[in-house]
PDB file of C-alpha atoms in Angstrom:
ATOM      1  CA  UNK A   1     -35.984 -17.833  -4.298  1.00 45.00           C
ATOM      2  CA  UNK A   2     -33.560 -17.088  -7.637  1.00 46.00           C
ATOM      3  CA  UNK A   3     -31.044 -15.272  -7.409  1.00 45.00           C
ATOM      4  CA  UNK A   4     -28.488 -14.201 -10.425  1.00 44.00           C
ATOM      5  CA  UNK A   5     -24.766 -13.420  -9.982  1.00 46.00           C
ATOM      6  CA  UNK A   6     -23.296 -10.485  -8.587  1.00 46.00           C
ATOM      7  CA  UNK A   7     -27.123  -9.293  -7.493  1.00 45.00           C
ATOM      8  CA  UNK A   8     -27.749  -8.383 -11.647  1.00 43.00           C
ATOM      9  CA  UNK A   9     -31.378  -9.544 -10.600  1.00 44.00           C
ATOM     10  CA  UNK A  10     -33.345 -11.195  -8.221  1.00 43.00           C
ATOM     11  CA  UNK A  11     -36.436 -12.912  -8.333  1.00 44.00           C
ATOM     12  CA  UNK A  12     -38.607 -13.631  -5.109  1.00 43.00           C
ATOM     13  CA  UNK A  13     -41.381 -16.497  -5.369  1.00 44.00           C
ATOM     14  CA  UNK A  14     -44.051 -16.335  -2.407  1.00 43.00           C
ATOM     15  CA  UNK A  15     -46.410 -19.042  -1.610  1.00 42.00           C
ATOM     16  CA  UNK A  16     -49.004 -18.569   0.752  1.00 42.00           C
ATOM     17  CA  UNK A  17     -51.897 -20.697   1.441  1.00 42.00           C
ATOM     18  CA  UNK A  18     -54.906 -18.843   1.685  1.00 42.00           C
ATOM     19  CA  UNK A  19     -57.881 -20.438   4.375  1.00 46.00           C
ATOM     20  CA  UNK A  20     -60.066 -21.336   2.003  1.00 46.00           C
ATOM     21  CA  UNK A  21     -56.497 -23.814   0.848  1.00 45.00           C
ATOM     22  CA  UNK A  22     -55.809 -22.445  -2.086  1.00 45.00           C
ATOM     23  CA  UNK A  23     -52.550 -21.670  -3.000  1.00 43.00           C
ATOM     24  CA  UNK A  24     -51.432 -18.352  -4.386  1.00 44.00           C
ATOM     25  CA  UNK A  25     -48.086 -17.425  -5.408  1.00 44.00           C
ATOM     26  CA  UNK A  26     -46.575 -13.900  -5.877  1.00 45.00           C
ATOM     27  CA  UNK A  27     -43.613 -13.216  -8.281  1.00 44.00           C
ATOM     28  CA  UNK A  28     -41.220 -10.134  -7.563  1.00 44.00           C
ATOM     29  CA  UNK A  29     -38.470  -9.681 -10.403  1.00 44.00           C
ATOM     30  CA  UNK A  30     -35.600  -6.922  -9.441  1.00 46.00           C
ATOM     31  CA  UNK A  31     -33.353  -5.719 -11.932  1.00 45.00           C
ATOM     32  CA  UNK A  32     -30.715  -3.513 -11.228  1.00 45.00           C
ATOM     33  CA  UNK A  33     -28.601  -1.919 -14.248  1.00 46.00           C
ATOM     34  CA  UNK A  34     -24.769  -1.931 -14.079  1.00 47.00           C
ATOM     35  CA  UNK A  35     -22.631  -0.810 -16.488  1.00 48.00           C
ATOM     36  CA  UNK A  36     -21.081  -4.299 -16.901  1.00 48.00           C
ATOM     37  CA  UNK A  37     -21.253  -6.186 -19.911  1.00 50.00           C
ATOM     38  CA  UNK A  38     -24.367  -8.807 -19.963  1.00 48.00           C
ATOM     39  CA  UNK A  39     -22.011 -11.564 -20.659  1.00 48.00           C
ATOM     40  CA  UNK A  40     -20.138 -11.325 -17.136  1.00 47.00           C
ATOM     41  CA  UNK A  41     -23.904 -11.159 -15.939  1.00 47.00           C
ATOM     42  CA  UNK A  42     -24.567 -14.955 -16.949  1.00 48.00           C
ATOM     43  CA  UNK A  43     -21.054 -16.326 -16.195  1.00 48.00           C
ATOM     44  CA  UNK A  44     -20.781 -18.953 -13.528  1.00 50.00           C
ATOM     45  CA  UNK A  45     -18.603 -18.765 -10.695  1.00 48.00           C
ATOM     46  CA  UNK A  46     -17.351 -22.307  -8.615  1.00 56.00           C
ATOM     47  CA  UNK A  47     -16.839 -19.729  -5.103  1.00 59.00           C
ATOM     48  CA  UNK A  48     -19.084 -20.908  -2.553  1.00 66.00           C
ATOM     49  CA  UNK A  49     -19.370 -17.288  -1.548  1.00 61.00           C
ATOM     50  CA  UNK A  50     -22.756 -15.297  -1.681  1.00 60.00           C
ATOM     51  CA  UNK A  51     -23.739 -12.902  -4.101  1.00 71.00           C
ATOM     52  CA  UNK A  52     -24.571  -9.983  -2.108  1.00 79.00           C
ATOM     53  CA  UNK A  53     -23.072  -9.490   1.279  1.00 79.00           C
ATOM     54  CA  UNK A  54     -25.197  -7.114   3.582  1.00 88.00           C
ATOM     55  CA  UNK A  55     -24.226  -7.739   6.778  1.00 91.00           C
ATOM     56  CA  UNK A  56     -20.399  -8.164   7.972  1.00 91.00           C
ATOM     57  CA  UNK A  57     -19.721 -12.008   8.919  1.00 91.00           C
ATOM     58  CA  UNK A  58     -16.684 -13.223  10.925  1.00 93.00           C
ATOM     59  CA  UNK A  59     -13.432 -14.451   9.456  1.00 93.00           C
ATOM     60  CA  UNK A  60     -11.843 -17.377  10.193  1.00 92.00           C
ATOM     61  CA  UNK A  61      -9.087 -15.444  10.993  1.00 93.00           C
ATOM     62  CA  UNK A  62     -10.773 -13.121  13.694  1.00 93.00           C
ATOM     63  CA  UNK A  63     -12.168  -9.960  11.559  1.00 94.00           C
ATOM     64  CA  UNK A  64     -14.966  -9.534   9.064  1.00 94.00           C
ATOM     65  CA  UNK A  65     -15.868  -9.272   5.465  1.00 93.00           C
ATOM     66  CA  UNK A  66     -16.420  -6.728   3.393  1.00 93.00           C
ATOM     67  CA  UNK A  67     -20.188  -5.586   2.424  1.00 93.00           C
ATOM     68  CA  UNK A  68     -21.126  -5.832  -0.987  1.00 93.00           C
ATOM     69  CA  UNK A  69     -21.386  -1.877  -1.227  1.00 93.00           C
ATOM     70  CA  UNK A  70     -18.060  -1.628   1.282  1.00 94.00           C
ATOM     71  CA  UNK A  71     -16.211  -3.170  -1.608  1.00 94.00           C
ATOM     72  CA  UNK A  72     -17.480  -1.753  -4.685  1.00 95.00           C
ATOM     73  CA  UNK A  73     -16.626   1.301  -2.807  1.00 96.00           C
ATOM     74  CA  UNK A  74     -13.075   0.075  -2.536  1.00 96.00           C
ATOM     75  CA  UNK A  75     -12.742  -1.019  -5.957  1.00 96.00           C
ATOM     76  CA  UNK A  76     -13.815   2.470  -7.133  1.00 97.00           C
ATOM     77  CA  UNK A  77     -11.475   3.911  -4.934  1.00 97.00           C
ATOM     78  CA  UNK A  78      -8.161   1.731  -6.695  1.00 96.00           C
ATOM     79  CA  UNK A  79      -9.388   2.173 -10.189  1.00 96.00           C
ATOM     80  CA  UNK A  80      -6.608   3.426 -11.969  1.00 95.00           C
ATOM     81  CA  UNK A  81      -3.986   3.122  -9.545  1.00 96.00           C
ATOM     82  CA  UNK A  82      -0.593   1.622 -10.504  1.00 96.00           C
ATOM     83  CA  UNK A  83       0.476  -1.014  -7.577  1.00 94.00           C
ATOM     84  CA  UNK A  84       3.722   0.443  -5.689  1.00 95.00           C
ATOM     85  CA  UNK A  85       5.163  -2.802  -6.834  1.00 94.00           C
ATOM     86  CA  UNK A  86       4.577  -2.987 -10.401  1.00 95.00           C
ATOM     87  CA  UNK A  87       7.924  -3.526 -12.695  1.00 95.00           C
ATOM     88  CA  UNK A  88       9.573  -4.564  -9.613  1.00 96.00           C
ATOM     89  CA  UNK A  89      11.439  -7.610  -9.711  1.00 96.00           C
ATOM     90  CA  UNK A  90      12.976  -9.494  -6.691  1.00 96.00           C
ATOM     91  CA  UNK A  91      16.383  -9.954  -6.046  1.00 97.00           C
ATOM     92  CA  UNK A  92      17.626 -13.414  -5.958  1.00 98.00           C
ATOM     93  CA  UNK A  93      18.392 -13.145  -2.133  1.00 98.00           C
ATOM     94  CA  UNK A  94      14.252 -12.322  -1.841  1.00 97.00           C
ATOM     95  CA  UNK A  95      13.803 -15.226  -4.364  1.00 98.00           C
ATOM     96  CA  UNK A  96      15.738 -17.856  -2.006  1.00 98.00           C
ATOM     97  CA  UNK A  97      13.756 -16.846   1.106  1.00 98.00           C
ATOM     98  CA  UNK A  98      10.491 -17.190  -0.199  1.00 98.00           C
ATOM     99  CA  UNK A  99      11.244 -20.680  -1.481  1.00 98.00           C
ATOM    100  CA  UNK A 100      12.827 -21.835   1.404  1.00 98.00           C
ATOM    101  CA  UNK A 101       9.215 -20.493   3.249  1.00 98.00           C
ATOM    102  CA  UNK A 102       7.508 -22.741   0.789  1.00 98.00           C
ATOM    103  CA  UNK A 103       9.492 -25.820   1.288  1.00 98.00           C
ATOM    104  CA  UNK A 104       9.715 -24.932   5.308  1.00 98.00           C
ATOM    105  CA  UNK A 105       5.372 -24.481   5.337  1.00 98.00           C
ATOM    106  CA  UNK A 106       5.263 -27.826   2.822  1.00 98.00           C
ATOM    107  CA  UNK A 107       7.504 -30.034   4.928  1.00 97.00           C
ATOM    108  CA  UNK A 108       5.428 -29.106   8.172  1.00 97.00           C
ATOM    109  CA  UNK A 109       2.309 -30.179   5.517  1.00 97.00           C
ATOM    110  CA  UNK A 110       3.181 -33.261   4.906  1.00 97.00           C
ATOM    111  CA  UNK A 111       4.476 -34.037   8.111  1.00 96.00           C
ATOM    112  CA  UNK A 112       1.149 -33.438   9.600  1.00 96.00           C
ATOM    113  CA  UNK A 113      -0.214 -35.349   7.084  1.00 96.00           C
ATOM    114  CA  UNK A 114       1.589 -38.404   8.136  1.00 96.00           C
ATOM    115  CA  UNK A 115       1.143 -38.094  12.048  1.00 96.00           C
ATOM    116  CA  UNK A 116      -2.331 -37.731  11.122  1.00 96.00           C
ATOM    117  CA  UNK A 117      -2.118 -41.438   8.928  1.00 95.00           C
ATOM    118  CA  UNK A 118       0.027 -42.851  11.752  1.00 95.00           C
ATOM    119  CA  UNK A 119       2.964 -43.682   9.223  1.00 94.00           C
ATOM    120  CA  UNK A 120       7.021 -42.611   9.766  1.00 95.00           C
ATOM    121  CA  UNK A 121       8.347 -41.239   6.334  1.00 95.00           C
ATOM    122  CA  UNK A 122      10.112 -44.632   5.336  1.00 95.00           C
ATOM    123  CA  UNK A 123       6.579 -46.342   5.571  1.00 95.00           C
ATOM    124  CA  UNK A 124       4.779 -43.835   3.732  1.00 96.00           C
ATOM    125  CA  UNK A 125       8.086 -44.036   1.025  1.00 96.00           C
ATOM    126  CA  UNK A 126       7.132 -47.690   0.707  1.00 96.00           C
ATOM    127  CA  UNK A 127       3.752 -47.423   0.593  1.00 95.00           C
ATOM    128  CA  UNK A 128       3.499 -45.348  -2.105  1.00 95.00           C
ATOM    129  CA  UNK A 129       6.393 -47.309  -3.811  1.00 97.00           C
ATOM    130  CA  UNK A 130       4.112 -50.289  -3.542  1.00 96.00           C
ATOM    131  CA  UNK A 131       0.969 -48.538  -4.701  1.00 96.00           C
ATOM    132  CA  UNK A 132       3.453 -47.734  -7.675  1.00 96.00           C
ATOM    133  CA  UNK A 133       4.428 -51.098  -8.618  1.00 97.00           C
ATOM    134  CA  UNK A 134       0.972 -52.532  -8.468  1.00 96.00           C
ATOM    135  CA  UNK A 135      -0.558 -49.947 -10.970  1.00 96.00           C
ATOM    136  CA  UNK A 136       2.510 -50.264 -12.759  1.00 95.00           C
ATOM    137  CA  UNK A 137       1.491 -54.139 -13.084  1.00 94.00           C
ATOM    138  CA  UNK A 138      -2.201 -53.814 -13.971  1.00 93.00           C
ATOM    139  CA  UNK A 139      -1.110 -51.316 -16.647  1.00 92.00           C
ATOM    140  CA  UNK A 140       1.078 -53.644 -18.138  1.00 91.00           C
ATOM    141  CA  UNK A 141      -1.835 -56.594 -17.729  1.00 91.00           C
ATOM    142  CA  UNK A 142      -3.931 -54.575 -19.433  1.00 90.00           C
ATOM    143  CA  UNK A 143      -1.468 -53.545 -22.130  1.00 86.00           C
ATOM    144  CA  UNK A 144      -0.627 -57.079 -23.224  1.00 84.00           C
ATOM    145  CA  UNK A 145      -4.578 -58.229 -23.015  1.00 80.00           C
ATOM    146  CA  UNK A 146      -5.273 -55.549 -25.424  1.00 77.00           C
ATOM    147  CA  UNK A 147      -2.699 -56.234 -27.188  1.00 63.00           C
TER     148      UNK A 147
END
């Protein structure tokens, strides 16, 4: 089974064994007709998500996707629309809370991260100062050997 992005086509391939065991095959091509450029048709994507969505899954966080057809119909709704926000630009007050947020939800990061390798900060500090030094060696081994 083929299938292109964003369900542009789809191609089925059946196999069926017959009782006298011969194989037959059956090829089913799809097409549907958008009125997207062909180009976007053959782009790659790196998401891991599927290309057409018909039933709602669960969310990690508790609810459910969107169906393919539940969010083209939500994109058609918002075409057009100017966000509430656009031209807007925060304050500086706005500015220092979010970064603070960021360096609050980082910090809690990379503390995990190192109750999770069993190390205190000052070990982890060395470690990587070590790790440092030795590539900083090798480098300059290799330098001088090549001259």
């Amino acid at each position: 089974q083929r299938r292109s992005l964003m369900g542009f086509s789809t191609q089925l391939h059946l196999s069926s064994e017959s009782n006298n065991d011969q194989s037959s095959s059956t090829t089913t091509t799809i097409a549907t007709t958008t009125s997207e450029p062909a180009s976007e048709a053959t782009s790659t994507t790196t998401t891991n998500k599927p290309d057409v969505i018909e039933v709602p899954m669960p969310t990690e966080a508790g609810g459910y996707t969107h169906t393919t057809a539940s969010r083209a119909k939500i994109s058609a709704a918002n075409k057009g629309k100017t966000p509430w926000n656009k031209g807007k630009s925060r304050s500086e007050e706005t500015k220092a809370r979010i970064a603070a947020g960021v360096r609050k939800k980082n910090r809690e990061r990379f503390l995990k991260k190192l109750q999770d390798m069993g190390l205190t900060e000052e070990e982890y500090e060395a470690k990587k100062k070590e790790d440092r030094r030795k590539k900083d060696a090798e480098r300059r081994a290799r330098k001088s050997a090549n001259g």
